[in-house]
Short mmCIF file of C-alpha atoms in Angstrom, two decimals:
data_model
loop_
_atom_site.label_atom_id
_atom_site.label_comp_id
_atom_site.label_asym_id
_atom_site.label_seq_id
_atom_site.Cartn_x
_atom_site.Cartn_y
_atom_site.Cartn_z
CA MET A 1 132.53 62.92 170.83
CA THR A 2 133.55 66.42 169.92
CA ILE A 3 132.23 68.61 167.04
CA GLU A 4 133.59 67.72 163.73
CA ARG A 5 136.62 69.83 162.54
CA ILE A 6 135.21 73.32 161.87
CA THR A 7 135.74 74.21 158.23
CA CYS A 8 133.54 76.91 157.18
CA GLU A 9 132.78 80.53 158.15
CA GLY A 10 129.25 79.43 159.34
CA CYS A 11 130.75 76.93 161.67
CA LYS A 12 133.40 79.25 163.01
CA LEU A 13 130.60 81.82 163.68
CA ALA A 14 128.62 79.34 165.57
CA GLU A 15 131.40 78.26 167.86
CA VAL A 16 130.84 81.87 169.12
CA ASN A 17 127.24 82.11 168.91
CA PRO A 18 125.87 78.38 168.50
CA LEU A 19 122.40 79.93 167.53
CA SER A 20 123.83 81.65 164.44
CA GLY A 21 121.60 81.47 161.41
CA LEU A 22 124.51 81.14 158.88
CA TYR A 23 124.63 77.93 157.14
CA TYR A 24 126.45 76.67 154.10
CA VAL A 25 124.48 73.76 152.49
CA LYS A 26 127.61 71.85 151.36
CA CYS A 27 129.11 71.88 154.97
CA ASP A 28 128.44 68.82 157.12
CA GLY A 29 129.00 70.80 160.19
CA CYS A 30 126.26 73.26 159.05
CA LYS A 31 123.91 70.38 158.27
CA ALA A 32 124.55 68.99 161.77
CA ARG A 33 123.97 72.20 163.32
CA ALA A 34 120.69 72.77 161.62
CA ILE A 35 119.37 69.33 162.32
CA ALA A 36 120.53 69.84 166.11
CA GLN A 37 117.99 72.66 166.18
CA SER A 38 115.30 71.01 164.51
CA PRO A 39 111.80 69.78 165.98
CA GLN A 40 112.92 66.24 165.03
CA ALA A 41 116.13 66.51 167.17
CA HIS A 42 114.07 67.99 169.97
CA GLU A 43 111.75 65.19 170.04
CA ALA A 44 114.36 62.73 169.77
CA ARG A 45 116.10 64.03 172.93
CA GLN A 46 112.92 64.39 174.79
CA LEU A 47 112.36 60.64 174.01
CA GLY A 48 116.15 59.67 174.38
CA ALA A 49 115.95 57.86 171.13
CA VAL A 50 116.41 58.36 167.49
CA THR A 51 113.04 58.55 166.20
CA LYS A 52 111.61 57.53 162.73
CA ASP A 53 111.36 61.22 161.83
CA MET A 54 114.91 62.02 163.22
CA LYS A 55 116.42 59.12 161.03
CA ARG A 56 114.44 60.57 157.97
CA VAL A 57 115.97 63.93 158.45
CA MET A 58 119.51 62.39 159.00
CA GLN A 59 119.31 60.17 155.89
CA ALA A 60 117.89 63.20 153.89
CA SER A 61 121.04 65.21 154.80
CA PHE A 62 123.84 62.48 155.03
CA GLY A 63 122.59 59.38 153.21
CA ASP A 64 123.33 55.99 154.31
CA ASP A 65 126.34 57.30 156.40
CA TRP A 66 123.96 59.19 158.83
CA LYS A 67 124.94 57.35 161.92
CA ALA A 68 128.44 58.74 161.46
CA HIS A 69 127.15 62.09 161.92
CA LEU A 70 124.93 61.61 164.88
CA PRO A 71 127.64 62.59 167.37
CA ALA A 72 128.29 65.99 165.56
CA VAL A 73 124.30 66.75 165.71
CA GLN A 74 124.20 65.69 169.38
CA ALA A 75 127.30 68.00 170.19
CA TRP A 76 125.81 70.94 168.30
CA ALA A 77 122.38 70.33 170.24
CA LYS A 78 124.24 70.37 173.57
CA LYS A 79 126.18 73.44 172.76
CA GLY A 80 123.15 75.26 171.58
CA ARG A 81 121.48 74.54 175.02
CA ALA A 82 124.54 75.70 177.05
#
């Protein structure tokens, strides 16, 4: 799945520089990008599974709909490592 529709200046800047530090708290794309760079996401990638800590971080940001945002987190993580 591709990264969600870019809607804010932080996400537009991150398209050019994926490790940009500009985030907007109300932007789902920014939330996904921040999570993608988190220690919890790194651990989940290393284990090849959504860990308990990763699920907790996702739920804190996206609530019960966290699974719908997982592809965006994974896409940002891949983009950040490219």
